[in-house]
Coordinates of C-alpha atoms and ligand atoms in Angstrom, one line a residue:
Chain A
X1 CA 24.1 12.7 -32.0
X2 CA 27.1 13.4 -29.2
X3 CA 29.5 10.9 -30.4
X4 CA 31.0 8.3 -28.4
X5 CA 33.8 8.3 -25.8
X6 CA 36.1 5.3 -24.8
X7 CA 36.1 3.2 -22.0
X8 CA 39.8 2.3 -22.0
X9 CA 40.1 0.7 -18.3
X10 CA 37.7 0.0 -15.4
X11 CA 38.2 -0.5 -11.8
X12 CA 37.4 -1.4 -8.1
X13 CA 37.9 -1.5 -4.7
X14 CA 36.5 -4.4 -3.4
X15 CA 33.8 -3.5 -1.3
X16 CA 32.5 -4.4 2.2
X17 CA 33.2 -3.0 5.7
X18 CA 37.1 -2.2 5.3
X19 CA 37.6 0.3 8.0
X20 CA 39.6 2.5 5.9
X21 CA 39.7 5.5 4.3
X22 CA 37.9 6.6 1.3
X23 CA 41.1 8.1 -0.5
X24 CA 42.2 4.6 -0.1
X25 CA 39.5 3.0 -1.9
X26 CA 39.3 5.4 -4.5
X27 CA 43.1 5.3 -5.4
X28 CA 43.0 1.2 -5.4
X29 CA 40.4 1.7 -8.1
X30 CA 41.7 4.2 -9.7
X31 CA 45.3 2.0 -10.4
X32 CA 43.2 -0.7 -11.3
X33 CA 41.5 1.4 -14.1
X34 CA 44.5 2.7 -15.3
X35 CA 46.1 -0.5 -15.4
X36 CA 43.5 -1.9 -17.2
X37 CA 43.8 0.9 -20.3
X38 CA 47.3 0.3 -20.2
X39 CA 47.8 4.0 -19.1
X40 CA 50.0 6.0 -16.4
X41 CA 48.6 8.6 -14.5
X42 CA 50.9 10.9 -16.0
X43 CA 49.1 10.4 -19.4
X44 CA 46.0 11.2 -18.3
X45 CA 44.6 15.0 -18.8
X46 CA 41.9 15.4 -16.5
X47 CA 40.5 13.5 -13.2
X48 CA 36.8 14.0 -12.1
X49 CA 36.2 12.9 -8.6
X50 CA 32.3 12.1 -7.2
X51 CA 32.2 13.7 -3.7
X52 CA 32.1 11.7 -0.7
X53 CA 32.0 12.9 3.4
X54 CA 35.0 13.3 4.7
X55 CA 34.2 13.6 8.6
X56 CA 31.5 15.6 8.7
X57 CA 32.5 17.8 6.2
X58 CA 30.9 17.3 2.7
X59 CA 33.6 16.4 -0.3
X60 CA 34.0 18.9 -2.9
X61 CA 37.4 17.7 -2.6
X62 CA 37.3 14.2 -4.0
X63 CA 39.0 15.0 -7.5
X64 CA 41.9 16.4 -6.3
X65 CA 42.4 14.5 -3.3
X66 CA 42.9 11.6 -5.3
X67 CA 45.2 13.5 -8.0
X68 CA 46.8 14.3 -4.3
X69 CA 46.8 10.6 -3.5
X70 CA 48.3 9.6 -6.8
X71 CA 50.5 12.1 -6.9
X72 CA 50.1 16.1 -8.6
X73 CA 51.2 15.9 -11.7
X74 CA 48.8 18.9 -13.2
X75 CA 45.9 17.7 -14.3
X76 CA 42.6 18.6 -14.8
X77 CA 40.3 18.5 -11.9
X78 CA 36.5 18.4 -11.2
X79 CA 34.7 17.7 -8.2
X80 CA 31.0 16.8 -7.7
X81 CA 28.1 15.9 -5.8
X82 CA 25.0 14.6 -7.1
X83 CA 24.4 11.9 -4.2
X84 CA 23.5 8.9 -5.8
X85 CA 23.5 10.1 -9.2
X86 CA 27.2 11.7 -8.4
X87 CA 29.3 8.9 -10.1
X88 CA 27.0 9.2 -13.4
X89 CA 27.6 13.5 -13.5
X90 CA 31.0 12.3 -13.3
X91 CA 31.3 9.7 -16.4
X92 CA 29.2 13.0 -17.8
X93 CA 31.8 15.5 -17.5
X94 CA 34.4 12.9 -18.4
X95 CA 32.4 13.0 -21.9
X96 CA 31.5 16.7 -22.1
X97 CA 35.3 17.3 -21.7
X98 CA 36.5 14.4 -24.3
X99 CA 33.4 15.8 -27.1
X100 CA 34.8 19.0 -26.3
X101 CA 38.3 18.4 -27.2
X102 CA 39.2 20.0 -23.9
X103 CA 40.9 16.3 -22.6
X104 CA 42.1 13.4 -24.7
X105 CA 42.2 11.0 -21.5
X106 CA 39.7 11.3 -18.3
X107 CA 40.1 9.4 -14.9
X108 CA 36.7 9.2 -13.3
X109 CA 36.9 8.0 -9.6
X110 CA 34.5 7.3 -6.9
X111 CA 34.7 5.7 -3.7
X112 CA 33.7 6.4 0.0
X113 CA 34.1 4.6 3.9
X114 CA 29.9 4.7 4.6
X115 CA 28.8 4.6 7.9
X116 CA 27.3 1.8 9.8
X117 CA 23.0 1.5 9.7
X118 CA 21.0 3.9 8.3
X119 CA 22.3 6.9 6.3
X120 CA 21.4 10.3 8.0
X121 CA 22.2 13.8 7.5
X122 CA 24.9 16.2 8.8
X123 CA 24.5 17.4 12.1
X124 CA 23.2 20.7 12.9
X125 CA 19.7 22.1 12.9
X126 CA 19.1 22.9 9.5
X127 CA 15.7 23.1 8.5
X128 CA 16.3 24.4 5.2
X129 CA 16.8 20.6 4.5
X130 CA 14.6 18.7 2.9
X131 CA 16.9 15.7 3.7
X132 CA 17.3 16.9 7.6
X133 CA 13.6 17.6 7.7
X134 CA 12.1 13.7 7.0
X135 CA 14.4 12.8 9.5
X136 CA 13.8 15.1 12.4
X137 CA 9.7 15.5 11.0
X138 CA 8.9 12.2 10.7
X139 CA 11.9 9.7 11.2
X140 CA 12.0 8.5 7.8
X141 CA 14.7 6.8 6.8
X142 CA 15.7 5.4 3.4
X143 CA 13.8 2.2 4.2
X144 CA 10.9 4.0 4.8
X145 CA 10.5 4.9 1.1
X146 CA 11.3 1.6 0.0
X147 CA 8.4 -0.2 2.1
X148 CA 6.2 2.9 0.7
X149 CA 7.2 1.8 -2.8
X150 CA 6.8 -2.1 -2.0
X151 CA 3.1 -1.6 -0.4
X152 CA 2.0 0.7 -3.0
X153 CA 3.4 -2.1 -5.3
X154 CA 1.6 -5.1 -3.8
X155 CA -1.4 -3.1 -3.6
X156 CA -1.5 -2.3 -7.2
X157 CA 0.1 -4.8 -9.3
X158 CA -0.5 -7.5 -6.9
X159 CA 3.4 -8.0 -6.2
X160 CA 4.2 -10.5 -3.3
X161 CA 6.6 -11.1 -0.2
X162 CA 7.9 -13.9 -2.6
X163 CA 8.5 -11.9 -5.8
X164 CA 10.5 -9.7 -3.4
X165 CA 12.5 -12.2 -2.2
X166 CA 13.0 -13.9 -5.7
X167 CA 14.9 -10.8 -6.4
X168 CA 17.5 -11.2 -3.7
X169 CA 17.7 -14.9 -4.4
X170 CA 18.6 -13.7 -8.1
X171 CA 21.3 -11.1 -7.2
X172 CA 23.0 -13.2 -4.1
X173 CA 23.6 -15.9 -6.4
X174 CA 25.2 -13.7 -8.8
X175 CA 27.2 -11.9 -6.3
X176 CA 28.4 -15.2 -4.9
X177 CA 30.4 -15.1 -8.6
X178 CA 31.6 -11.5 -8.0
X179 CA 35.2 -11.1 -6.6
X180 CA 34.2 -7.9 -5.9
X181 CA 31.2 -8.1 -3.7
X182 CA 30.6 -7.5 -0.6
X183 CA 28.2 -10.5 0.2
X184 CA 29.2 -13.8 -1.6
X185 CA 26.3 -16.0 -0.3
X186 CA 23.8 -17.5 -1.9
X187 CA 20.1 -16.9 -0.6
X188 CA 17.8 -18.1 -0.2
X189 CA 13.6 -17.2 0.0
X190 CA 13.4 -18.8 3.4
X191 CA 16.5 -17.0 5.1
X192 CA 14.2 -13.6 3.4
X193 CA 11.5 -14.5 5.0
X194 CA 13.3 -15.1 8.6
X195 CA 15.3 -12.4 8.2
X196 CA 13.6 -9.4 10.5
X197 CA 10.9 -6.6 9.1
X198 CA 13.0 -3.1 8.4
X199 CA 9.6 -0.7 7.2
X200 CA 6.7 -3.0 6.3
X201 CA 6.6 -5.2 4.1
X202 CA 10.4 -4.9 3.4
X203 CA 13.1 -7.3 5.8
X204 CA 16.7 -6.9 6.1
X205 CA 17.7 -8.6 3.1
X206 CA 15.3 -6.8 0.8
X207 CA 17.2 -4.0 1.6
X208 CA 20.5 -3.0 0.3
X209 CA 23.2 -2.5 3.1
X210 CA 26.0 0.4 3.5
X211 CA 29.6 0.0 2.1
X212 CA 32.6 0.9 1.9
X213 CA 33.9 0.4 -1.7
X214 CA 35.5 2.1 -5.2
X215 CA 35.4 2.7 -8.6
X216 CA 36.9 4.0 -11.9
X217 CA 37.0 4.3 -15.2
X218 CA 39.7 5.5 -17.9
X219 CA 37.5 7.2 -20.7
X220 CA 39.1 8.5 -23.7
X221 CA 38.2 10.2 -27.3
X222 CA 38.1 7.5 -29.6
X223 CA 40.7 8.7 -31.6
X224 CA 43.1 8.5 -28.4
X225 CA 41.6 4.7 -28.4
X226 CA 43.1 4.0 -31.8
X227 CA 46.0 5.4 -31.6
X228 CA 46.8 3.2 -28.2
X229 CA 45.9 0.6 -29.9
X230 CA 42.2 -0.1 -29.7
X231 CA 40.4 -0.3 -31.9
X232 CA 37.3 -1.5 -31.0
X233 CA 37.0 -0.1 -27.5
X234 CA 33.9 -0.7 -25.3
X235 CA 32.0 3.0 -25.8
X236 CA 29.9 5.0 -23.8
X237 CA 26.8 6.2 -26.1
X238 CA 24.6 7.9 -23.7
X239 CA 24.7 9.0 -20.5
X240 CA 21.7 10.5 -19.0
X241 CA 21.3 13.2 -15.9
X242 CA 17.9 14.4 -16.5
X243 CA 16.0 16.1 -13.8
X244 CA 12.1 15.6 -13.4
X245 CA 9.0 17.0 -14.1
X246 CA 6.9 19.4 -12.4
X247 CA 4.7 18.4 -10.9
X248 CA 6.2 15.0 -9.8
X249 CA 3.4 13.1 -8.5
X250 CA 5.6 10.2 -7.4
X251 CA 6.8 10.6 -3.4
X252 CA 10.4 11.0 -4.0
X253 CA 13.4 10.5 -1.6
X254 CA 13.7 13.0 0.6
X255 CA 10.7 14.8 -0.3
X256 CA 7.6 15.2 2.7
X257 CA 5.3 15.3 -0.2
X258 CA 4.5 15.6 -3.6
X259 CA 4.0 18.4 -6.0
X260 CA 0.9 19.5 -6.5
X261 CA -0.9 18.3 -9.6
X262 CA -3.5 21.1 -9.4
X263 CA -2.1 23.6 -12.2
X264 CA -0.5 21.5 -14.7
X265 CA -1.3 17.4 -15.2
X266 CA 1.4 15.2 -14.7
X267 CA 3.4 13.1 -17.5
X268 CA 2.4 10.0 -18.4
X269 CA 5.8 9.3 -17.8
X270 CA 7.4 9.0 -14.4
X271 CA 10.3 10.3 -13.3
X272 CA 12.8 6.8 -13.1
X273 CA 11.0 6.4 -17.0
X274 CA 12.6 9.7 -18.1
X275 CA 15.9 8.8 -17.0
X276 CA 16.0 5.9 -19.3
X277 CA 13.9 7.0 -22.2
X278 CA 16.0 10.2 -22.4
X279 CA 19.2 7.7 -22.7
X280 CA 17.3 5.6 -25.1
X281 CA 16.8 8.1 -27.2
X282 CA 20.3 9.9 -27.0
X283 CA 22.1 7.0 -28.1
X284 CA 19.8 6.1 -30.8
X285 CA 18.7 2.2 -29.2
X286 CA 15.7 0.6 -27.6
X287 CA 15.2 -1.3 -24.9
X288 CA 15.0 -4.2 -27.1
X289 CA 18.3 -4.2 -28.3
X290 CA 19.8 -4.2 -24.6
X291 CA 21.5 -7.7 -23.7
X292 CA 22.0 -6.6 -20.1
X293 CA 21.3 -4.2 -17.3
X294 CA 22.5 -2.6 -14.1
X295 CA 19.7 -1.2 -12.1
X296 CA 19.4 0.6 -8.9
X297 CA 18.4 -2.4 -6.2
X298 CA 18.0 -0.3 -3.0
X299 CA 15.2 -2.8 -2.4
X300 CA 14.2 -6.1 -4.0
X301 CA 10.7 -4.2 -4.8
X302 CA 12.6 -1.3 -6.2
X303 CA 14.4 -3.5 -9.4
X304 CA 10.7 -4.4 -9.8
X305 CA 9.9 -1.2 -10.4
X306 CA 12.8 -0.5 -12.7
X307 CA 12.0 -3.0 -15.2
X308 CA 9.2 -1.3 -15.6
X309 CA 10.6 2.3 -16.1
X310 CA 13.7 0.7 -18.5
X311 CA 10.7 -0.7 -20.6
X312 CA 11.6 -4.0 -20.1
X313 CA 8.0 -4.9 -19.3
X314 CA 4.9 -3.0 -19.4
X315 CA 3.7 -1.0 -16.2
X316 CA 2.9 -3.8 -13.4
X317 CA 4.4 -6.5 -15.3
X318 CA 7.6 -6.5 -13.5
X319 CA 7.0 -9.6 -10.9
X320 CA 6.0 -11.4 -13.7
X321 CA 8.9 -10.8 -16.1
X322 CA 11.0 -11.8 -13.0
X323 CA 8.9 -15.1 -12.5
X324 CA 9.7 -15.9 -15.9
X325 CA 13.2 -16.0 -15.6
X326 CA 13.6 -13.2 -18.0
X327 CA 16.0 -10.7 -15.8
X328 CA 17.7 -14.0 -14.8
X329 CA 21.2 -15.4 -16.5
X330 CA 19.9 -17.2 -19.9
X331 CA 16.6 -14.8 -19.7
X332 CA 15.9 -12.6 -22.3
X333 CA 17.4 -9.2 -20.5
X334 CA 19.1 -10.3 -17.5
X335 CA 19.6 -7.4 -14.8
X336 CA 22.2 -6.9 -11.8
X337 CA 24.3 -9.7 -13.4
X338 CA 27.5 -7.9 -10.7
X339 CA 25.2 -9.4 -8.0
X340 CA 23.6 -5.3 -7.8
X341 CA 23.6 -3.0 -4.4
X342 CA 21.8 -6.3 -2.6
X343 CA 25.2 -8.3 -3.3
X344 CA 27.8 -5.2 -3.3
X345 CA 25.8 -2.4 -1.0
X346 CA 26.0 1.3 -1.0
X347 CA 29.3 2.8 -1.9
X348 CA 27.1 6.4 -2.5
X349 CA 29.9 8.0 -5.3
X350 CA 31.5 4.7 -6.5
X351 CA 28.0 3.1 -7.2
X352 CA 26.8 5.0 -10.8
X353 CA 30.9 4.5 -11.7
X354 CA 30.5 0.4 -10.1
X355 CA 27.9 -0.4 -12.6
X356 CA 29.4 1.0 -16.1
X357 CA 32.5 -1.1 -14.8
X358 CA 30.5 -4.2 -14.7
X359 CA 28.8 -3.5 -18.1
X360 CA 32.2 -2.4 -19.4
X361 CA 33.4 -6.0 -18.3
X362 CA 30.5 -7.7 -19.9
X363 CA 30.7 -6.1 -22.9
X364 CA 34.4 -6.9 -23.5
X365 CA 33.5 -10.7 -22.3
X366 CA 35.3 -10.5 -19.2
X367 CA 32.9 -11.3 -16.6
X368 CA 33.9 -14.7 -15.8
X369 CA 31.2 -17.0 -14.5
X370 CA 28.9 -13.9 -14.9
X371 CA 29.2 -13.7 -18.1
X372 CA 25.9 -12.7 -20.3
X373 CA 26.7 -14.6 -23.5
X374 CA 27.4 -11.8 -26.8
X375 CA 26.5 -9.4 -24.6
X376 CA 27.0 -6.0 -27.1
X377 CA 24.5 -3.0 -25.3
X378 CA 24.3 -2.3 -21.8
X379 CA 22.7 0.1 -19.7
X380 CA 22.8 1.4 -16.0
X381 CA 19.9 2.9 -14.6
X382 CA 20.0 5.1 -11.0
X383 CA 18.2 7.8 -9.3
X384 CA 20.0 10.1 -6.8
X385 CA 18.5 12.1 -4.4
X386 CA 16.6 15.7 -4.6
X387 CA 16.2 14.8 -8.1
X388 CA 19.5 13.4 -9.7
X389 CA 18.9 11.3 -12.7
X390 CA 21.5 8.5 -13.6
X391 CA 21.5 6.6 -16.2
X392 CA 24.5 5.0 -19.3
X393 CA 24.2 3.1 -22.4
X394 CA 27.6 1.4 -23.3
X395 CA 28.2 -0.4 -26.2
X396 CA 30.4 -2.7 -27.9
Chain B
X1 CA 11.5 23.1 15.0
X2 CA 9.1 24.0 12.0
X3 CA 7.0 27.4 11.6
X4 CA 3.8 27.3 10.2
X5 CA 3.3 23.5 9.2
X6 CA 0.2 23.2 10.8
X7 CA -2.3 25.4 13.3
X8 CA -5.7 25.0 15.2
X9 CA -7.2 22.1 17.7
X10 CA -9.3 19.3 17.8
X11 CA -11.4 19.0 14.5
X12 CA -10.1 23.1 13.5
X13 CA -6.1 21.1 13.2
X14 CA -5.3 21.5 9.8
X15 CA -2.1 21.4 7.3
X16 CA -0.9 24.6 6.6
X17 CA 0.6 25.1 3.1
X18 CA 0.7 27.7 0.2
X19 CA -1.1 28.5 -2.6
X20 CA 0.2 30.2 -5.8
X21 CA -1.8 33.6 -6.8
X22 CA -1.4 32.8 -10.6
X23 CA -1.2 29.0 -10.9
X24 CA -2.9 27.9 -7.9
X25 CA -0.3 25.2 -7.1
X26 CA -0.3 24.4 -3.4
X27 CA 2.9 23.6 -2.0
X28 CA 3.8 21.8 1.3
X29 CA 6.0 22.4 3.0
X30 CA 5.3 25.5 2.4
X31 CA 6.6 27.4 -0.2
X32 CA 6.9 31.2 0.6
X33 CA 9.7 32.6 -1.7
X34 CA 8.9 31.5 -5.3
X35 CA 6.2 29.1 -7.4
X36 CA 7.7 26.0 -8.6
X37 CA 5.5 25.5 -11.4
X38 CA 7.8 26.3 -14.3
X39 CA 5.5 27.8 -16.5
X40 CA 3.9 30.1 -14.0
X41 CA 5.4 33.6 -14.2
X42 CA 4.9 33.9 -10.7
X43 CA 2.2 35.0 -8.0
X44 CA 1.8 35.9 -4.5
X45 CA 2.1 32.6 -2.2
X46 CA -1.1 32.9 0.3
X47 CA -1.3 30.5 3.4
X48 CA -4.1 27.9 2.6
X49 CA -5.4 25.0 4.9
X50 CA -5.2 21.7 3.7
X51 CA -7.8 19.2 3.0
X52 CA -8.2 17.4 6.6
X53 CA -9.2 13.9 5.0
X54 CA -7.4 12.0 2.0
X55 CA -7.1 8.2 1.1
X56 CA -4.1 6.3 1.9
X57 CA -1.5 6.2 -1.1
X58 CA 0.5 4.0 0.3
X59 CA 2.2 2.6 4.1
X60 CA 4.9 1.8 6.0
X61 CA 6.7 1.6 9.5
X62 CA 9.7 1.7 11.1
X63 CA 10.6 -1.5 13.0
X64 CA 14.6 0.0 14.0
X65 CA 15.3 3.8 16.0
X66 CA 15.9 5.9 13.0
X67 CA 19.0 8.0 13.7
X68 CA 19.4 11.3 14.7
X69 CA 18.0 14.5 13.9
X70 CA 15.1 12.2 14.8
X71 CA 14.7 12.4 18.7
X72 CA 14.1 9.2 20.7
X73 CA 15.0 9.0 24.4
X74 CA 17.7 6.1 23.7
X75 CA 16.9 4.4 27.3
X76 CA 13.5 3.4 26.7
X77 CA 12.5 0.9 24.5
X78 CA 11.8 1.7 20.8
X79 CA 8.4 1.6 19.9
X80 CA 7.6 1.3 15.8
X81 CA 5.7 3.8 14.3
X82 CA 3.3 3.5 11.1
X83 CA 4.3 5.9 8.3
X84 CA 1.3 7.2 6.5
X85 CA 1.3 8.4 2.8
X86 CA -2.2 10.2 1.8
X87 CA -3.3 11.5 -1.7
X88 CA -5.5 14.6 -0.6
X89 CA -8.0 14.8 -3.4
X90 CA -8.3 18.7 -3.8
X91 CA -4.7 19.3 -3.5
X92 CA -3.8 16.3 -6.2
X93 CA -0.9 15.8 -4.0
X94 CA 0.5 13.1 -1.6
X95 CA 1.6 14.2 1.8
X96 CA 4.0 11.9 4.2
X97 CA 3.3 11.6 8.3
X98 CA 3.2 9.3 10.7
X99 CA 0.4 7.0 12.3
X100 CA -1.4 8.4 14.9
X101 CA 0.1 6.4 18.2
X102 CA -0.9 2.8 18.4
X103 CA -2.2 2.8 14.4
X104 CA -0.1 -0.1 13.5
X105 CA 0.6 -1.4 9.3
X106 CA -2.2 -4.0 10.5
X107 CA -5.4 -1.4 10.5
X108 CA -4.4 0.1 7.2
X109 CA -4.6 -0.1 3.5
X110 CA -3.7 1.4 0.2
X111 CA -7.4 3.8 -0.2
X112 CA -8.3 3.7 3.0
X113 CA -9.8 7.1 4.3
X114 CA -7.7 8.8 6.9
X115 CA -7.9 12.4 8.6
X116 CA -4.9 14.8 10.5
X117 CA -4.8 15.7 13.5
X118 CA -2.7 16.8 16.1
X119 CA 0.1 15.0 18.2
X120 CA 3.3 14.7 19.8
X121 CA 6.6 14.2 18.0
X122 CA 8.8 14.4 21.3
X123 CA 8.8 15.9 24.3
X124 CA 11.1 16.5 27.1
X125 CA 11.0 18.2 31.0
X126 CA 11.2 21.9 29.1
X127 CA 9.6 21.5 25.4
X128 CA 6.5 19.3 23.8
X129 CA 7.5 19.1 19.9
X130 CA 3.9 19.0 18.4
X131 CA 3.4 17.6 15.0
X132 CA 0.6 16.0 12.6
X133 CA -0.8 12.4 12.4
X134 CA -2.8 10.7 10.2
X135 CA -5.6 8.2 11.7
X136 CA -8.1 6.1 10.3
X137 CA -11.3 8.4 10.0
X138 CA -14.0 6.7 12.1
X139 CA -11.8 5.9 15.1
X140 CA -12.1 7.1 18.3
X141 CA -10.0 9.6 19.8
Ligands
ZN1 ZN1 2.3 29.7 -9.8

């Protein structure tokens, strides 16, 4: 056992095409967190910032340009990249540094100004890449791995265009509830269906769009909790970075190809099932006891997919579990209650920090017309690039 | 643009990878400088020729101009390309590449049998950027 650590305060930015700066974002959030515990900045002993790209030029700055932005006072700082997965490593060392006794109160922050279409690399010819290499190789974009994922999908567990679609439907109507959404429009299957192919089988509303956006969250030792004047704080119980396997058999973002499975025989287990299992079992629950959860919706086919690796459902039995209304409010483990990435869209280093708000809020009853009813456990599940696991159990 | 991906003509194109000494993991890209197996202790990485045929994990395509490092001439139309994900049976691995040109997502499926060969990524008035492409085995060239 770890122990757990405090959420005190949670907030955002909310997100959407602003036009502004990430530092902006990130600070918005960041008062809004602090607010929330009830904190000043002055109190707090450490800030760890999730990188962003600041022109051109990759982060490693984010922590302390926000300790910057709200003003030096001598904190703590930590700054750090794990693309997708970079808000999670951040709520991680946030923990590490609380379990450790070496910070009493944490600030994590993440927020970033994304540009417009698809996401590509930095310039420069740098085939040393593997992210620069799909591009220039083979032009694959992030969509192209999400209609690889949704074809292999259909072809093996039968999944249709429509289950896709129901997924959007789900998460638009629940973003329509979110204040702090980008896209607060219901959907429906038919405006799917019209809306034009991206990589085949996948249209522009099964895919999640780029955002500008913020996030952050107060964490503190539970002692600090109690003498604040909380006792029963929403806690973090697991948070999970893991790495995968060798050999991965599963074509992974940004990868040209797979490992080889010639030497050694893959785990039963993929890679996304790790992430969650190895959270699972660091915080002592199952997936039965969850009452919600935040999962990774880069496509409609891809929250398909993580119901499956969450063990929500057995393998293939995703499209089902969402035809039965069971990841739906009033189903048995509703999923993406904030509305998910297809209602908010990619924030890249506010995203892992965007969904332990949301489970934060529902675990403390404050989600509003959102609301999962008693909701007590919670987890976020994410996956960042060149093999970043993400993934946080909170509790109540 | 990349060294060593890929050599010969006609039926001799092949995948170039590496193969560990010790393990006999193949790795593509290739993998020259160390054996990602993390049990292996570590053996020479020989070139090795991949397997020219495989069956068709899974497919795609790419309906908008993907953005740069890719190179498209930005006055002409764009034309989608088919994205083509093969499990080569020898290699137990899955390699990525695009459709031979004018393979749409309509002539494939998921186990299809497909086969490299050589092609064109971009060319301009000084330089022809080869590549590989996968194509439906029985079609003509
Ligand atoms: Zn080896």
């Amino acid at each position: 056992m770890t122990g757990d650590v405090a959420v005190l305060g949670a907030g955002m930015h909310p997100w959407g095409k602003w036009g502004r700066g990430f530092v902006e974002y990130g600070v918005a959030a960041a008062r809004a967190a602090l607010a929330d515990a009830g904190l000043e900045w002055r109190q707090v002993g450490s800030i760890v910032g999730a990188d962003t790209v600041r022109g051109g030029y990759p982060g490693y700055v984010a922590g302390a340009t926000f300790a910057k932005a709200l003003g030096w006072q001598g904190a703590r700082v930590t700054s750090l990249y794990a693309a997708c997965a970079s808000g999670a490593q951040a709520i991680s060392t946030a923990r590490a540094q609380i379990l450790s006794g070496l910070a009493d109160v944490v600030l994590v922050v993440g927020a970033d100004a994304a540009p417009k279409g698809f996401f590509r690399p930095a310039g420069g010819d740098r085939p040393d890449d593997p992210d620069w290499l799909r591009f220039r190789v083979l032009g694959a974009t992030n969509p192209t791995y999400f209609g690889l994922y949704a074809r292999r999908r259909m072809a093996v567990h039968g999944d249709t265009l429509e289950d896709f679609a129901q997924v959007k439907v789900k998460n638009a109507a629940l973003g329509a509830l979110n204040a702090n959404a980008r896209y607060r429009k219901p959907v429906t299957a038919q405006e799917v269906a019209a809306s034009p192919v991206v990589a085949d089988p996948l249209r522009l509303l099964d895919i999640c769009a780029t955002s500008d956006g913020g996030a952050a969250l107060v964490l503190s030792s539970m002692e600090f909790a109690r003498r604040h004047g909380v006792a029963e704080p929403v806690r973090v119980r697991a948070v999970s970075t893991v790495t995968p396997r060798y050999p991965n058999p599963v074509l992974d973002l940004p990868d040209i190809a797979t490992d080889s499975a010639v030497a050694v025989k893959p785990a039963a287990e993929t890679f996304r099932a790790s992430i969650a299992r190895t959270a699972y079992e660091e915080a002592g629950i199952g997936a039965e006891d969850l009452s919600l959860a935040e999962v990774y919706d880069l496509s409609t086919a891809l929250e398909l997919q993580w119901y499956e690796d969450l063990g929500l459902c057995g393998e293939g039995e995703g499209a089902k579990l969402l035809r039965d209304g069971e990841t739906a409010p009033g189903g048995r483990i509703p999923v993406n209650m904030s509305g998910g990435l297809a209602s908010f869209g990619e924030a890249v280093p506010a995203q892992a920090v965007a969904q332990v708000c949301e489970v934060t809020w529902q675990l403390r009853g404050q989600a509003g017309d959102r609301q999962v009813a008693g909701a007590r456990v919670g987890i976020t599940a994410n996956q960042g690039l060149f093999g970043h696991g993400s993934a946080v159990i909170a509790v109540r | 643009m990349v060294m060593g991906w890929f050599a010969g003509d006609g039926d001799d194109f092949r995948l170039l990878g590496t193969r560990c000494s010790t393990c006999a993991s193949v790795f593509f890209p290739r993998e020259d400088v160390h054996c990602r197996h993390p049990g292996c202790a570590g053996g020479d990485l020989q070139e090795v020729a991949l397997s020219r045929r495989g069956r068709i994990w899974s497919y795609t395509d790419s309906r908008y101009r993907p953005p740069s490092p890719y190179v498209t001439d930005s006055e002409l139309p764009w034309e989608p390309y088919a994205l083509i994900a093969v499990e080569l049976e020898s290699e137990r691995m899955v390699v990525l590449g695009q459709a031979a040109p004018g393979v749409t997502v309509a002539d494939l499926a998921v186990g299809m049998e497909v086969e490299v060969v050589p092609g064109v990524l971009h060319e301009d008035a000084e330089t022809i950027w080869t590549t590989w492409h996968w194509r439906p085995t029985g079609v003509a060239v």
